[in-house]
Short mmCIF file of C-alpha atoms and ligand atoms in Angstrom, two decimals:
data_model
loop_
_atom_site.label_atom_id
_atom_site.label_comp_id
_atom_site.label_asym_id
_atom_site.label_seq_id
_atom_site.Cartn_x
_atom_site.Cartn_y
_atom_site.Cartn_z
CA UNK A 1 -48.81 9.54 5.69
CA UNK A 2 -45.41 10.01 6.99
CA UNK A 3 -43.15 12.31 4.37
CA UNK A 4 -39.95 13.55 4.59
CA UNK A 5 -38.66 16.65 2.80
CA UNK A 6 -35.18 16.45 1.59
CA UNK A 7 -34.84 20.28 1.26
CA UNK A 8 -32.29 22.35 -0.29
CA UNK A 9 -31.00 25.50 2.23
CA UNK A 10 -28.81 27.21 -0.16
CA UNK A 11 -25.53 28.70 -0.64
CA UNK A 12 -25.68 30.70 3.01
CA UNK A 13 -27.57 33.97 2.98
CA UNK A 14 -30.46 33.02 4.04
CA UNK A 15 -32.62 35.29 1.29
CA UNK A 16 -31.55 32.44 -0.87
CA UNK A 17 -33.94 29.84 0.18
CA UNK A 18 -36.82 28.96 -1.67
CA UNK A 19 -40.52 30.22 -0.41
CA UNK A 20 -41.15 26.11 -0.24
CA UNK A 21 -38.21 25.46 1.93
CA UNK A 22 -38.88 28.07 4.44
CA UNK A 23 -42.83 27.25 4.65
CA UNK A 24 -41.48 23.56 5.57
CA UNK A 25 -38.88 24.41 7.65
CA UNK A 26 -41.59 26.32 9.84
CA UNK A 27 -43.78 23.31 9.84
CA UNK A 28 -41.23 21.26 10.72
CA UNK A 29 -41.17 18.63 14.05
CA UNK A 30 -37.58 17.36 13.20
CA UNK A 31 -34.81 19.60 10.98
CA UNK A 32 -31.79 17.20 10.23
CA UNK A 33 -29.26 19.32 9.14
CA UNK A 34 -25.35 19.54 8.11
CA UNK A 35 -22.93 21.62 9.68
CA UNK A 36 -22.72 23.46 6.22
CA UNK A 37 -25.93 25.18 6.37
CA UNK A 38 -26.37 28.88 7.84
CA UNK A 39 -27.49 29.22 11.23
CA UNK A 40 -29.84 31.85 9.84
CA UNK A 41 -31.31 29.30 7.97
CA UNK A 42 -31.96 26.57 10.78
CA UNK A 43 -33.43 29.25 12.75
CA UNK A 44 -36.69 29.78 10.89
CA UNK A 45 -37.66 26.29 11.96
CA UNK A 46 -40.83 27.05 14.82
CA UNK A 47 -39.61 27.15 18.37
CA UNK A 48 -41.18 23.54 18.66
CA UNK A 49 -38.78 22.00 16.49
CA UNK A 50 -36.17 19.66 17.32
CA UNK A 51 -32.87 20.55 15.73
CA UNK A 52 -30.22 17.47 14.92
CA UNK A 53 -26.97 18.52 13.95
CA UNK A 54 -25.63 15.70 11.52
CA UNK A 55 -23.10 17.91 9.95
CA UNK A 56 -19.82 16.86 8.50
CA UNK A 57 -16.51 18.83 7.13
CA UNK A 58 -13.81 16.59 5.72
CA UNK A 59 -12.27 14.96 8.29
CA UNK A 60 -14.26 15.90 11.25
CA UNK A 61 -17.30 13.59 10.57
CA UNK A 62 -20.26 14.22 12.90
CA UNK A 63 -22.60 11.20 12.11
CA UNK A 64 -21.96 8.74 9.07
CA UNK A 65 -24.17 8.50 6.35
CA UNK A 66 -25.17 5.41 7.31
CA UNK A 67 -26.19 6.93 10.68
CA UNK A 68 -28.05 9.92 9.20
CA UNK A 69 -29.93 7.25 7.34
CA UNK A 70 -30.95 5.49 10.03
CA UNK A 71 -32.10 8.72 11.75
CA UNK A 72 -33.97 9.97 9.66
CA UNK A 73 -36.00 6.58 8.83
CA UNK A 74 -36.21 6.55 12.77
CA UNK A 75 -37.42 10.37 13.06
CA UNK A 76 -40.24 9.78 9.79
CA UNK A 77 -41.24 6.01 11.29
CA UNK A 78 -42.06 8.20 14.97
CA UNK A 79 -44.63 10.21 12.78
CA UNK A 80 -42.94 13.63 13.18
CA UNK A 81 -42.68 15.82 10.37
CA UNK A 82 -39.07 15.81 9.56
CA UNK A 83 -36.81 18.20 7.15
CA UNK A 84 -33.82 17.14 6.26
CA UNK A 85 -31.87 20.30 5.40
CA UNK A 86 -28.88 20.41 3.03
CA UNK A 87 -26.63 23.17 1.79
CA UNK A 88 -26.83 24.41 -1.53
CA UNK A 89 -28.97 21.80 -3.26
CA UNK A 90 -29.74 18.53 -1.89
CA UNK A 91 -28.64 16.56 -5.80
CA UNK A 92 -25.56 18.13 -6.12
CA UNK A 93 -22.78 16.24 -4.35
CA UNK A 94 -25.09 16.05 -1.53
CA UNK A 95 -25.50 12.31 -1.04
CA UNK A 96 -29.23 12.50 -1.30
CA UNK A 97 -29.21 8.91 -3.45
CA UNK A 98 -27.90 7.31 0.05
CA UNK A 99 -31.08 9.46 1.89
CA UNK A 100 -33.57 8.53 -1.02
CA UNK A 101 -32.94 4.50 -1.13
CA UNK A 102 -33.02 4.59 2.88
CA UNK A 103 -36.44 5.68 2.37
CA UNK A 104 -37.09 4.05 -0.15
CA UNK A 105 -36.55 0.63 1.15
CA UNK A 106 -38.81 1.83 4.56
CA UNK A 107 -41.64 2.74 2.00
CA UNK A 108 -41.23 6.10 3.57
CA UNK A 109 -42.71 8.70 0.95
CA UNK A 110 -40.33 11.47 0.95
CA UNK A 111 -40.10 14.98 -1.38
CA UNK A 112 -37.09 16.92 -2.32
CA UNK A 113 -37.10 20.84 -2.68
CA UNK A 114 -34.15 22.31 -4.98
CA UNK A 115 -32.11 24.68 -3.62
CA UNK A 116 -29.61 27.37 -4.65
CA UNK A 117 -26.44 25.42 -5.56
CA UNK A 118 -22.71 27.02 -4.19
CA UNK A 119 -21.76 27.30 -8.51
CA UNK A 120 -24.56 29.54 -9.18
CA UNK A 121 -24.30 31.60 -6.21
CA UNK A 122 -20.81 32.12 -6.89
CA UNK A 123 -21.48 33.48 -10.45
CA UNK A 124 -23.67 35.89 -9.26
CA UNK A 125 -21.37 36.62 -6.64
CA UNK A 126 -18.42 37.24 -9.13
CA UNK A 127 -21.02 38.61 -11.66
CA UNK A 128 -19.86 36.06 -14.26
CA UNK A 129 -22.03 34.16 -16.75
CA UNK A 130 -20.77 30.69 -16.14
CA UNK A 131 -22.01 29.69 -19.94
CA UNK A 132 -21.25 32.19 -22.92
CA UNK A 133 -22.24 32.09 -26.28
CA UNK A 134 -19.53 30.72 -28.47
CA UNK A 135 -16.66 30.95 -25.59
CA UNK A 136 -18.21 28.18 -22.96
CA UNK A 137 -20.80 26.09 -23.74
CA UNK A 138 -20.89 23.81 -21.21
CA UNK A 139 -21.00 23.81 -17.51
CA UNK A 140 -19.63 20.74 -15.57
CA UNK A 141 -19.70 20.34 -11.70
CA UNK A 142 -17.00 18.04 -10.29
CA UNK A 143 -16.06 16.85 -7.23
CA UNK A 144 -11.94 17.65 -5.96
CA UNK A 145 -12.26 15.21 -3.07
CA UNK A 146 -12.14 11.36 -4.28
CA UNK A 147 -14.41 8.80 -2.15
CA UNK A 148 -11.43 7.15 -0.62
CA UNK A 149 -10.44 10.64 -0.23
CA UNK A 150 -7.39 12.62 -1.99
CA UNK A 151 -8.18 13.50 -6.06
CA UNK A 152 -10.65 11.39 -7.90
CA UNK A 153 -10.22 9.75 -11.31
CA UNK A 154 -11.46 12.32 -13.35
CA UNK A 155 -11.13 12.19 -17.35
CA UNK A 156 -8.65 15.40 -17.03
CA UNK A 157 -8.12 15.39 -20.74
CA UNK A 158 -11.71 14.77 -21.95
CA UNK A 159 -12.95 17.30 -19.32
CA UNK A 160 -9.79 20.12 -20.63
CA UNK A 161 -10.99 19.07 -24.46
CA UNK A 162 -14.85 20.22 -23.57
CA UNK A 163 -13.47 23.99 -23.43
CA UNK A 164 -16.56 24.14 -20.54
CA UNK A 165 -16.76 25.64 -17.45
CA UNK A 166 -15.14 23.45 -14.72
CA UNK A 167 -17.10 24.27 -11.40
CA UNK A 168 -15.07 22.32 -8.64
CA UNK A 169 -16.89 21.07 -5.39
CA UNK A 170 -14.70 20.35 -2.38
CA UNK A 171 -11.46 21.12 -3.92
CA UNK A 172 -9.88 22.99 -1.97
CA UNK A 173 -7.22 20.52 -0.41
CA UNK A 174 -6.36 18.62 -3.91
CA UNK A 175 -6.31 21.96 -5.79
CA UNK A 176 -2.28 21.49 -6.50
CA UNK A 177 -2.84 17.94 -7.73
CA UNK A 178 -5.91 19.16 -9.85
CA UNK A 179 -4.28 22.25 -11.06
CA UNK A 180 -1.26 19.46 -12.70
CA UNK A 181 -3.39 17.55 -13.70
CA UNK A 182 -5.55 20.05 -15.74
CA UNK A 183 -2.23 21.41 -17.33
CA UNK A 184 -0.63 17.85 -17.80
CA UNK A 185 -3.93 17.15 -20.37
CA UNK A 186 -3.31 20.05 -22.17
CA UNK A 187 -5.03 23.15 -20.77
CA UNK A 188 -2.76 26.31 -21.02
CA UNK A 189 -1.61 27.38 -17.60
CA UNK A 190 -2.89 30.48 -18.36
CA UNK A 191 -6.31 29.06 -18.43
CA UNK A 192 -8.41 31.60 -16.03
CA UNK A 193 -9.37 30.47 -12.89
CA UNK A 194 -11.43 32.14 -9.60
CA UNK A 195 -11.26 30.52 -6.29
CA UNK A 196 -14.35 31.78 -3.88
CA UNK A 197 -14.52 31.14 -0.41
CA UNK A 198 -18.23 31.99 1.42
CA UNK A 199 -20.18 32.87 -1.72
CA UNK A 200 -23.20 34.49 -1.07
CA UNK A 201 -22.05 35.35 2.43
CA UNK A 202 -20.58 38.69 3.64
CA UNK A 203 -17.21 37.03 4.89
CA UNK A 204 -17.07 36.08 1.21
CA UNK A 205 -13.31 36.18 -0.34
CA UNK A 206 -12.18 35.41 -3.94
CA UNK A 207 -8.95 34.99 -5.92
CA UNK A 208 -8.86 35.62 -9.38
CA UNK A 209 -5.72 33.39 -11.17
CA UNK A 210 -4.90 31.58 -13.18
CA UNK A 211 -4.84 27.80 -13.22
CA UNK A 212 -1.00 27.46 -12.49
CA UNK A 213 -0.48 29.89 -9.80
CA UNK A 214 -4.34 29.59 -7.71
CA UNK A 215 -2.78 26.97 -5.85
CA UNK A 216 -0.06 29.18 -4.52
CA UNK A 217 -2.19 32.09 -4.02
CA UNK A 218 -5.16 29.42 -2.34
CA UNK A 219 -2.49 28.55 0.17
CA UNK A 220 -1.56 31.81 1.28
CA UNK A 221 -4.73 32.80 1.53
CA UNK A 222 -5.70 30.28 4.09
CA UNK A 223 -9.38 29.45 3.66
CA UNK A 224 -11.76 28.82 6.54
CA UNK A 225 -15.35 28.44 4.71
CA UNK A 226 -16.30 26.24 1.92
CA UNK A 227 -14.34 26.75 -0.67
CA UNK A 228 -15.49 26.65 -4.78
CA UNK A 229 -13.28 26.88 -7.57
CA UNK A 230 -14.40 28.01 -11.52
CA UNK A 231 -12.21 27.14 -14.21
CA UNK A 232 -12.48 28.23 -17.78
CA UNK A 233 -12.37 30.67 -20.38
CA UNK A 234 -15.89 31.92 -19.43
CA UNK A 235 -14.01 33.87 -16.18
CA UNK A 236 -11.70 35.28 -18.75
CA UNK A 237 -14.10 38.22 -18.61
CA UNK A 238 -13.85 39.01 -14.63
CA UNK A 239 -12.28 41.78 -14.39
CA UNK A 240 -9.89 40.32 -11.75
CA UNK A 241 -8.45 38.05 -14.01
CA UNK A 242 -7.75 40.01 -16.81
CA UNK A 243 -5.20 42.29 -14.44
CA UNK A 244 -4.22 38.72 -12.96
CA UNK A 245 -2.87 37.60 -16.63
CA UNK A 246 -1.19 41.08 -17.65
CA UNK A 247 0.39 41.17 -13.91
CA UNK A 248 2.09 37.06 -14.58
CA UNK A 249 5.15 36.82 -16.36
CA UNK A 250 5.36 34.04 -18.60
CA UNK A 251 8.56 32.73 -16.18
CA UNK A 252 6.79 33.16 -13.11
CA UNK A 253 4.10 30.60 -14.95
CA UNK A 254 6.85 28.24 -15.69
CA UNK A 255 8.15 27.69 -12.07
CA UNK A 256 4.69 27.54 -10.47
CA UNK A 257 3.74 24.66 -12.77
CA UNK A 258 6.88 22.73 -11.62
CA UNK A 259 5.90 23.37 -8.03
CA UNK A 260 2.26 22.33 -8.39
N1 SAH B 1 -25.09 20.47 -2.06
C1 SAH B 1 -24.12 21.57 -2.00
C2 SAH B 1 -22.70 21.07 -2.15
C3 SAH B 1 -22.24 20.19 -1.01
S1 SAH B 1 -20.57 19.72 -1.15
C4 SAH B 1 -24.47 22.60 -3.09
O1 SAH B 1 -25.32 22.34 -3.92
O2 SAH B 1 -23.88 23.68 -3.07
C5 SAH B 1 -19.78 20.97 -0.18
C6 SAH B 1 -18.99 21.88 -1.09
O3 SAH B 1 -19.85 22.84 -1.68
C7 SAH B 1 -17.93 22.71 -0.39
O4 SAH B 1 -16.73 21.97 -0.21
C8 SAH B 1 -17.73 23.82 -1.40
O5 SAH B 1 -16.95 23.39 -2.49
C9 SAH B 1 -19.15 24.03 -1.91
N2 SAH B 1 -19.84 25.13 -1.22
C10 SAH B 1 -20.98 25.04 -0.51
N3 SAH B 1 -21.37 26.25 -0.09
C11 SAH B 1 -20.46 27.14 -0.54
C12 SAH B 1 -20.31 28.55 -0.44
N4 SAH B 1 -21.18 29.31 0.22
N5 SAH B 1 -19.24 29.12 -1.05
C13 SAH B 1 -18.34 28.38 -1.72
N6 SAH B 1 -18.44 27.04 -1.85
C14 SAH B 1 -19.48 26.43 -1.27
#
């Protein structure tokens, strides 16, 4: 029976995939996969396999989702054995429901396999427990880019009440506009906050701030890679950040929150 493996390739380095993603990735006839995902990675697919590029970075889409849809019901309905390789894990802003109900309605039998998500490999990257006993006890993963693109709706004061750790996906191009809007529901500017770019990888860069000036120092830093940014008290104990707060004058804080 035809099956397709929705498969999770992890954060970059490619000692972060799972033992189950690289055995099907060598099986593999067909390896969908998004421009996202380490070359490393795609190239433990057998020599047989045919590799499909269906990669995407804001603004320079490659194939629609609709399209990658349709190819991959195509690819599974021509019997080969297809992989359909995401970065970081394929259920975290990954667009995997779209995949799934594609399949779905073909009666194409398909399995997912987790993978390393970009928030977790950038904790261990930053060696920072993103949950802490009494100081963070919640983790939530939000998206910066809204579906109609610019910020999305989120519940900024709900979200600033939780006192969690804010793990933002593709934010790097709202980041001013989420940065007010985090301090306009109440969080103090001085709320820690890590920007990573590459985690996992060994072009990796970070920049320990605070919520009011990361935007600033995000902009001067001039990312290429994917971008993640943490937010919460939980980074309060990189070591980064703590020089970060002692080195920001309370005045300094006060004109970067008018700029953002
Ligand atoms: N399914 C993926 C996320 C896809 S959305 C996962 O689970 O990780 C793409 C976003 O993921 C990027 O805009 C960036 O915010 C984040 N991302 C992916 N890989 C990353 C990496 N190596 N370093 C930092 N952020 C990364």
């Amino acid at each position: 029976m035809t099956h397709v493996f929705l498969v999770g390739a992890g954060p970059g380095d490619p000692e972060l995939l799972t033992l189950k993603a690289a055995r099907l990735l060598r099986a593999a006839g067909v390896v969908l996969h998004d421009s996202l995902v380490d070359p490393r990675v795609i190239a433990i697919a057998g020599p047989a396999a045919r590799l499909i590029d269906v990669g995407k970075r804001c603004g320079r889409h490659a194939a629609s989702q609709a399209q990658i849809c349709r190819l991959l019901v195509e690819e599974a309905r021509g019997g080969h054995n297809v992989v359909r390789l995401k970065g970081g894990d394929p259920m975290v802003f990954g667009r995997a429901s779209e995949e799934m109900d594609a399949l779905r309605a073909h009666g194409i039998a398909f399995e997912v396999v987790p993978g390393i998500t970009a928030a977790t490999a950038a904790a261990a990257a930053l060696n920072l427990s993103l949950t802490q006993r009494g100081v963070a006890r919640s983790l939530h993963f939000l998206t910066g880019h809204g579906a109609q693109g610019g910020l999305p709706a989120h519940d900024f004061v709900s979200l600033t009440k939780s006192g969690g750790t804010l793990v933002v996906y593709m934010g790097g191009e709202t980041l001013p506009g989420l940065a007010a809007h985090f301090i306009e529901a109440g969080m103090p500017p001085d709320m820690p906050a890590i920007l990573i770019e590459n985690a996992s990888l060994p072009s990796r860069r970070s920049v320990a701030a605070t919520i009011a000036t990361l935007p600033r120092l995000h902009a001067a830093q001039a990312a290429s890679g994917p971008v993640l940014i943490l937010i919460g008290e939980a980074l309060g104990d990189a070591s980064e950040i703590a020089a970060v707060r002692s080195r920001i004058t309370h005045e300094e804080e006060q004109n970067i929150v008018s700029v953002a």
